Coordinates of C-alpha atoms in Angstrom, one line a residue:
Chain U
M1 CA -7.7 -11.4 -32.2
R2 CA -6.3 -10.0 -29.0
A3 CA -4.5 -7.3 -30.9
D4 CA -7.7 -6.4 -32.7
R5 CA -9.5 -6.2 -29.4
R6 CA -6.8 -3.9 -28.0
L7 CA -7.0 -1.7 -31.1
I8 CA -10.8 -1.4 -30.8
S9 CA -10.4 -0.7 -27.1
K10 CA -8.0 2.1 -27.9
Y11 CA -10.4 3.7 -30.4
L12 CA -13.2 3.3 -27.9
L13 CA -11.1 5.0 -25.3
V14 CA -10.4 7.9 -27.6
I15 CA -14.1 8.2 -28.4
A16 CA -15.0 8.0 -24.8
A17 CA -12.3 10.5 -23.9
S18 CA -13.7 12.9 -26.5
V19 CA -17.2 12.5 -25.3
F20 CA -16.1 13.0 -21.7
G21 CA -14.1 16.0 -22.8
L22 CA -17.1 17.6 -24.5
A23 CA -19.3 16.7 -21.5
A24 CA -16.8 18.4 -19.2
C25 CA -17.2 21.6 -21.3
G26 CA -20.9 21.3 -21.1
G27 CA -20.9 20.7 -17.4
D28 CA -24.1 18.6 -17.5
E29 CA -22.7 15.1 -17.4
I30 CA -21.2 12.5 -15.1
T31 CA -17.5 12.5 -15.8
L32 CA -15.3 9.4 -15.3
S33 CA -11.5 10.0 -15.4
D34 CA -8.1 8.8 -14.1
G35 CA -9.2 5.2 -14.3
W36 CA -6.7 2.3 -13.9
V37 CA -6.5 -1.3 -12.6
R38 CA -3.5 -2.5 -10.6
A39 CA -1.8 -5.5 -12.3
A40 CA -2.1 -8.6 -10.1
P41 CA 0.0 -11.7 -10.1
P42 CA -1.4 -14.6 -12.2
G43 CA -4.2 -16.4 -10.5
A44 CA -5.2 -13.5 -8.3
G45 CA -8.9 -13.8 -7.6
M46 CA -9.3 -10.2 -6.7
M47 CA -8.0 -7.0 -8.2
A48 CA -8.6 -3.3 -7.5
G49 CA -9.7 -0.6 -9.9
Y50 CA -9.5 3.1 -9.4
L51 CA -11.2 6.1 -11.1
T52 CA -12.7 9.5 -10.4
I53 CA -16.4 10.2 -10.7
E54 CA -17.5 13.8 -11.0
N55 CA -21.2 14.5 -10.9
G56 CA -21.8 17.6 -13.1
L57 CA -25.5 16.9 -13.6
G58 CA -26.9 19.5 -11.4
H59 CA -28.8 16.9 -9.3
D60 CA -27.8 14.0 -7.1
V61 CA -27.5 10.5 -8.6
E62 CA -27.1 7.1 -7.1
L63 CA -24.6 4.6 -8.4
V64 CA -26.9 1.6 -8.6
A65 CA -24.6 -1.0 -10.3
V66 CA -21.1 -1.6 -11.5
N67 CA -20.2 -4.5 -13.7
S68 CA -17.5 -5.7 -16.1
P69 CA -17.4 -8.4 -18.8
D70 CA -13.9 -9.1 -17.6
F71 CA -14.9 -10.1 -14.0
G72 CA -17.4 -12.3 -12.3
A73 CA -18.5 -9.5 -10.0
V74 CA -17.6 -5.9 -9.1
E75 CA -18.3 -4.3 -5.8
L76 CA -17.5 -0.9 -4.4
H77 CA -15.2 -1.1 -1.4
E78 CA -13.4 1.2 0.9
T79 CA -10.2 0.7 2.9
I80 CA -10.4 2.3 6.3
V81 CA -7.4 2.5 8.6
T82 CA -8.3 2.7 12.3
D83 CA -5.5 2.7 14.9
G84 CA -3.2 1.3 12.3
V85 CA -5.5 -1.6 11.3
A86 CA -6.7 -1.6 7.7
S87 CA -10.2 -3.0 7.1
M88 CA -12.1 -3.3 3.9
R89 CA -15.8 -2.6 3.8
R90 CA -18.5 -2.4 1.2
V91 CA -19.5 1.2 0.4
T92 CA -23.2 1.4 1.2
D93 CA -24.0 5.1 0.6
L94 CA -23.8 5.3 -3.2
V95 CA -25.4 8.7 -3.7
V96 CA -23.1 11.1 -5.5
A97 CA -24.3 14.5 -4.7
T98 CA -24.4 17.2 -7.4
G99 CA -21.0 18.7 -7.8
D100 CA -19.3 16.0 -5.8
V101 CA -16.1 14.4 -7.0
W102 CA -15.4 10.8 -5.8
R103 CA -11.8 9.8 -6.0
F104 CA -11.1 6.1 -5.9
E105 CA -7.5 5.7 -4.9
P106 CA -5.1 3.1 -3.4
G107 CA -5.8 2.9 0.3
G108 CA -9.2 4.4 0.0
R109 CA -12.3 3.7 -2.2
H110 CA -11.8 1.1 -4.9
L111 CA -13.7 -1.1 -7.3
M112 CA -13.2 -4.6 -6.1
L113 CA -12.9 -6.7 -9.2
M114 CA -13.6 -10.3 -8.4
R115 CA -13.0 -13.5 -10.3
P116 CA -11.3 -12.3 -13.6
T117 CA -12.6 -14.1 -16.6
G118 CA -9.1 -14.4 -18.1
P119 CA -5.5 -13.4 -17.5
L120 CA -4.9 -9.6 -17.4
A121 CA -1.4 -8.2 -17.9
V122 CA 0.1 -4.7 -17.9
G123 CA -1.2 -3.0 -21.0
D124 CA -4.5 -4.8 -21.2
Q125 CA -7.8 -2.9 -20.8
V126 CA -10.6 -3.7 -18.4
T127 CA -14.1 -2.7 -19.5
V128 CA -16.3 -1.3 -16.6
T129 CA -19.9 -0.2 -16.9
L130 CA -21.3 2.1 -14.2
M131 CA -25.1 2.5 -13.9
F132 CA -26.3 5.7 -12.3
S133 CA -30.0 6.2 -11.4
G134 CA -32.0 7.7 -14.3
Q135 CA -28.9 7.8 -16.6
P136 CA -27.8 5.8 -19.6
P137 CA -25.0 3.3 -18.7
L138 CA -21.5 4.7 -18.7
T139 CA -18.7 2.4 -20.0
V140 CA -15.0 3.1 -19.5
E141 CA -11.8 1.3 -20.4
L142 CA -9.4 1.1 -17.5
P143 CA -5.7 0.3 -18.4
V144 CA -4.0 -2.4 -16.4
L145 CA -0.9 -0.7 -14.8
R146 CA 1.9 -1.8 -12.5
A147 CA 1.5 1.2 -10.3
A148 CA -0.6 4.4 -10.0
P149 CA -0.2 6.7 -13.0
G150 CA 2.4 9.4 -12.1
S151 CA 4.0 7.4 -9.4
R152 CA 7.6 6.3 -9.8
Q153 CA 7.6 3.0 -11.6
Chain C
M1 CA 34.1 53.6 34.4
N2 CA 34.4 50.6 36.7
K3 CA 30.7 50.1 36.5
R4 CA 30.9 50.0 32.7
L5 CA 33.8 47.5 32.8
I6 CA 31.8 45.2 35.2
L7 CA 28.8 45.4 32.9
I8 CA 30.9 44.5 29.8
I9 CA 32.6 41.6 31.7
A10 CA 29.2 40.4 32.9
L11 CA 27.7 40.5 29.3
L12 CA 30.8 38.7 27.9
G13 CA 30.4 36.1 30.6
F14 CA 26.7 35.7 29.9
A15 CA 27.4 35.3 26.1
G16 CA 30.2 32.9 26.8
G17 CA 27.9 30.9 29.0
I18 CA 25.4 30.6 26.2
V19 CA 28.1 29.6 23.7
A20 CA 29.5 27.0 26.1
S21 CA 26.1 25.5 26.9
R22 CA 25.4 25.2 23.1
L23 CA 28.8 23.4 22.6
L24 CA 28.5 21.1 25.6
V25 CA 24.8 20.2 25.3
P26 CA 23.8 19.1 21.8
D27 CA 20.9 20.9 20.4
P28 CA 18.0 18.4 20.1
A29 CA 17.1 20.0 16.7
L30 CA 20.4 18.7 15.3
V31 CA 19.5 15.0 16.0
V32 CA 17.8 14.0 12.8
E33 CA 14.6 12.2 13.5
P34 CA 12.6 10.2 10.9
A35 CA 9.8 12.3 9.5
T36 CA 7.1 9.7 9.6
A37 CA 8.4 6.4 10.9
T38 CA 8.6 5.4 14.5
W39 CA 12.3 4.9 15.5
I40 CA 12.7 2.3 18.3
K41 CA 16.0 3.6 19.6
T42 CA 16.4 0.6 21.9
P43 CA 15.7 -2.1 19.3
R44 CA 13.5 -4.9 20.7
P45 CA 14.4 -8.6 20.0
V46 CA 12.0 -10.5 17.8
P47 CA 11.2 -13.9 19.5
E48 CA 12.0 -17.3 18.0
F49 CA 9.5 -18.4 15.4
E50 CA 9.3 -21.0 12.7
L51 CA 7.5 -20.5 9.3
L52 CA 8.1 -21.6 5.7
D53 CA 9.1 -19.4 2.8
H54 CA 7.6 -19.6 -0.7
H55 CA 10.2 -22.1 -1.7
G56 CA 9.2 -24.4 1.1
Q57 CA 12.4 -23.6 3.1
V58 CA 12.3 -23.0 6.8
F59 CA 12.0 -19.3 7.6
D60 CA 13.0 -18.7 11.2
K61 CA 14.7 -15.9 13.2
T62 CA 18.1 -16.6 11.7
R63 CA 16.6 -15.5 8.3
L64 CA 16.0 -12.1 9.9
T65 CA 19.6 -11.6 10.9
G66 CA 22.5 -10.3 8.8
D67 CA 20.5 -7.9 6.7
W68 CA 18.0 -5.2 7.4
S69 CA 14.5 -6.8 6.8
W70 CA 11.2 -5.1 6.1
L71 CA 8.2 -7.2 7.3
F72 CA 4.7 -6.7 6.0
F73 CA 1.7 -8.7 7.1
G74 CA -1.2 -9.3 4.7
F75 CA -3.0 -11.9 2.5
T76 CA -3.0 -12.6 -1.2
H77 CA -6.8 -12.2 -1.6
C78 CA -6.4 -8.5 -0.5
P79 CA -7.1 -6.3 -3.5
D80 CA -6.1 -2.8 -2.3
V81 CA -3.8 -2.4 0.7
C82 CA -1.5 -5.4 0.2
P83 CA -0.7 -4.9 -3.5
T84 CA -0.3 -1.2 -2.9
T85 CA 2.1 -1.7 0.0
L86 CA 4.1 -4.4 -1.9
S87 CA 4.3 -2.1 -4.9
D88 CA 5.5 0.7 -2.6
L89 CA 8.1 -1.6 -1.0
D90 CA 9.3 -2.5 -4.5
V91 CA 9.9 1.2 -5.2
V92 CA 11.8 1.5 -1.8
A93 CA 13.9 -1.6 -2.6
R94 CA 14.8 -0.3 -6.0
Q95 CA 15.7 3.2 -4.8
L96 CA 17.9 1.7 -2.1
A97 CA 19.5 -0.7 -4.5
E98 CA 20.7 2.3 -6.5
R99 CA 23.0 3.2 -3.5
E100 CA 25.9 0.9 -3.9
D101 CA 27.3 1.8 -0.5
L102 CA 24.3 0.3 1.4
E103 CA 24.1 -3.2 2.7
P104 CA 21.6 -5.4 0.9
M105 CA 18.1 -5.7 2.5
K106 CA 15.2 -8.1 2.3
V107 CA 11.5 -7.6 2.1
V108 CA 9.3 -10.3 3.7
F109 CA 5.5 -10.7 3.1
V110 CA 4.0 -12.7 6.0
S111 CA 0.5 -14.1 5.3
V112 CA -2.1 -13.9 8.0
D113 CA -4.4 -16.2 5.9
P114 CA -2.8 -19.7 6.2
E115 CA -6.0 -21.4 4.9
R116 CA -5.8 -19.9 1.4
D117 CA -2.2 -18.7 1.2
T118 CA -0.3 -22.0 0.6
I119 CA 3.4 -22.0 -0.3
E120 CA 2.4 -22.4 -4.0
R121 CA 0.1 -19.5 -3.9
L122 CA 2.7 -17.3 -2.3
A123 CA 5.3 -18.4 -4.9
A124 CA 2.9 -17.2 -7.6
Y125 CA 2.1 -14.0 -5.9
V126 CA 5.0 -12.4 -4.0
P127 CA 7.7 -12.5 -6.7
H128 CA 5.3 -10.6 -9.0
F129 CA 6.1 -7.4 -7.1
N130 CA 9.9 -8.0 -6.9
S131 CA 11.7 -11.2 -7.7
A132 CA 13.8 -10.8 -4.5
F133 CA 10.8 -10.5 -2.1
V134 CA 10.1 -13.5 0.1
G135 CA 6.6 -14.8 0.9
V136 CA 6.2 -16.6 4.2
T137 CA 3.3 -18.7 5.7
G138 CA 2.7 -21.4 8.3
S139 CA 0.0 -22.6 10.6
A140 CA -2.2 -20.0 12.4
A141 CA -0.4 -20.8 15.6
Q142 CA 3.0 -20.3 14.0
I143 CA 2.0 -17.0 12.4
G144 CA 0.6 -16.0 15.8
Q145 CA 4.0 -16.3 17.5
L146 CA 5.3 -13.5 15.4
T147 CA 2.3 -11.3 15.1
A148 CA 1.5 -11.4 18.8
N149 CA 5.1 -10.2 19.6
L150 CA 5.1 -7.4 17.1
G151 CA 1.5 -6.3 18.0
V152 CA 0.2 -7.1 14.5
A153 CA -3.6 -7.4 14.5
H154 CA -5.3 -9.8 12.1
Q155 CA -9.0 -10.7 12.2
R156 CA -11.0 -12.7 9.7
V157 CA -14.2 -10.8 8.5
A158 CA -17.0 -12.0 6.2
L159 CA -17.0 -9.8 3.2
S160 CA -20.5 -9.7 1.6
E161 CA -23.9 -11.3 1.7
T162 CA -22.9 -14.1 -0.6
D163 CA -22.9 -17.7 0.7
D164 CA -19.4 -18.3 -0.7
P165 CA -17.4 -19.6 2.3
D166 CA -14.3 -18.3 0.5
D167 CA -15.6 -14.8 0.5
Y168 CA -13.8 -13.4 3.5
T169 CA -11.3 -10.7 4.1
F170 CA -8.9 -9.8 6.9
D171 CA -8.7 -6.7 9.0
H172 CA -4.9 -6.4 9.5
T173 CA -2.2 -4.0 10.7
A174 CA -1.1 -1.9 7.7
A175 CA 2.3 -0.9 9.1
V176 CA 5.6 -2.2 7.8
F177 CA 8.1 -3.4 10.4
L178 CA 11.8 -2.8 10.1
I179 CA 14.1 -5.4 11.7
N180 CA 17.8 -4.6 12.1
P181 CA 20.6 -7.1 11.2
Q182 CA 20.7 -8.3 14.8
G183 CA 17.1 -9.5 14.4
N184 CA 15.7 -6.7 16.6
L185 CA 12.7 -4.5 15.8
A186 CA 14.2 -1.0 15.0
G187 CA 11.3 0.9 13.3
V188 CA 7.7 0.9 12.4
F189 CA 6.4 2.5 9.2
S190 CA 2.7 3.3 9.6
S191 CA 0.4 3.8 6.6
P192 CA -0.2 5.6 4.3
H193 CA 3.2 4.8 2.9
V194 CA 5.2 7.3 0.8
P195 CA 8.1 5.4 -0.7
A196 CA 10.5 8.4 -0.9
Q197 CA 9.8 9.2 2.7
M198 CA 10.3 5.5 3.7
V199 CA 13.7 5.6 2.0
E200 CA 14.8 8.7 3.9
D201 CA 13.5 7.4 7.3
F202 CA 15.2 4.0 6.7
L203 CA 18.5 5.7 6.1
I204 CA 18.2 7.7 9.3
I205 CA 17.1 4.7 11.4
S206 CA 19.8 2.4 9.9
G207 CA 22.5 5.2 10.4
Q208 CA 23.4 5.0 6.7
T209 CA 22.8 8.6 5.8

């Protein structure tokens, strides 16, 4: 069952990637890329997800909601380091201006994924849906990884 | 003729003086400094403290002697900075472990959230990043003994508008502290952390280049 889900997830990812690829060529879409979720120890109540949002629509959009069937709640947070002290705050300005690229990265903006509905291990996929104003919902599959893609594992 | 000779002697003397000064006074550029870390050249003693590790064993100052120790302060409900830093420290630990000539080192995660971070919780959390890492907790007062001395800030902050009393976070110092085998603070690694750079700076500070 789990294997089936994974296989389906993989196909969805391929389809999603193709759609995004085409959209990127067209340049009139919101593009989501470079997504991943950091693997957390068993029992962790909070995890962080990262991705890049590129607004190629030609007009500003607002990110009105983010949710995931794999988590109780998802919030957008930002780590800010001031005089060496890290603080985490909710991102309140969610307007993605036309042409803007939002990079969610460790130590910066992140999706705060709260209360996982089940255990998540390296290799699993997390489904996240982003709702932008006036746009159909965008769903992405984020792989659970031990460390950022491209970093030395 | 004499004038020319005097001039040559004077020039030789001048050049000799420059060479001699270079030889006698070391060029500051030749002393290798860490690129990003702060090197405390007169290491500062860490005070006595008493906490518990994730096995329930006493973790006091004697546990910070004998090896180089890396200390990081955080909390297990921290989704971004703490897992990122522990993951970076795992890369550092594994890179240094490849060097057989180096002394073993330890990595210690000190919780600033004693209410939620029990010994059991730390035991489930810290070894996930590296089985050799040690999680440490204690009462707020016990933790305060160590954090106050090292200048580690930690402040509880409500996270969102929900009524969940568990829904809080901590503002906390993001730096990693390096303690030498004598139990003295020898270096501070501020964020953002770049593991390869931390390795290089550690080797300079510990004199193991």
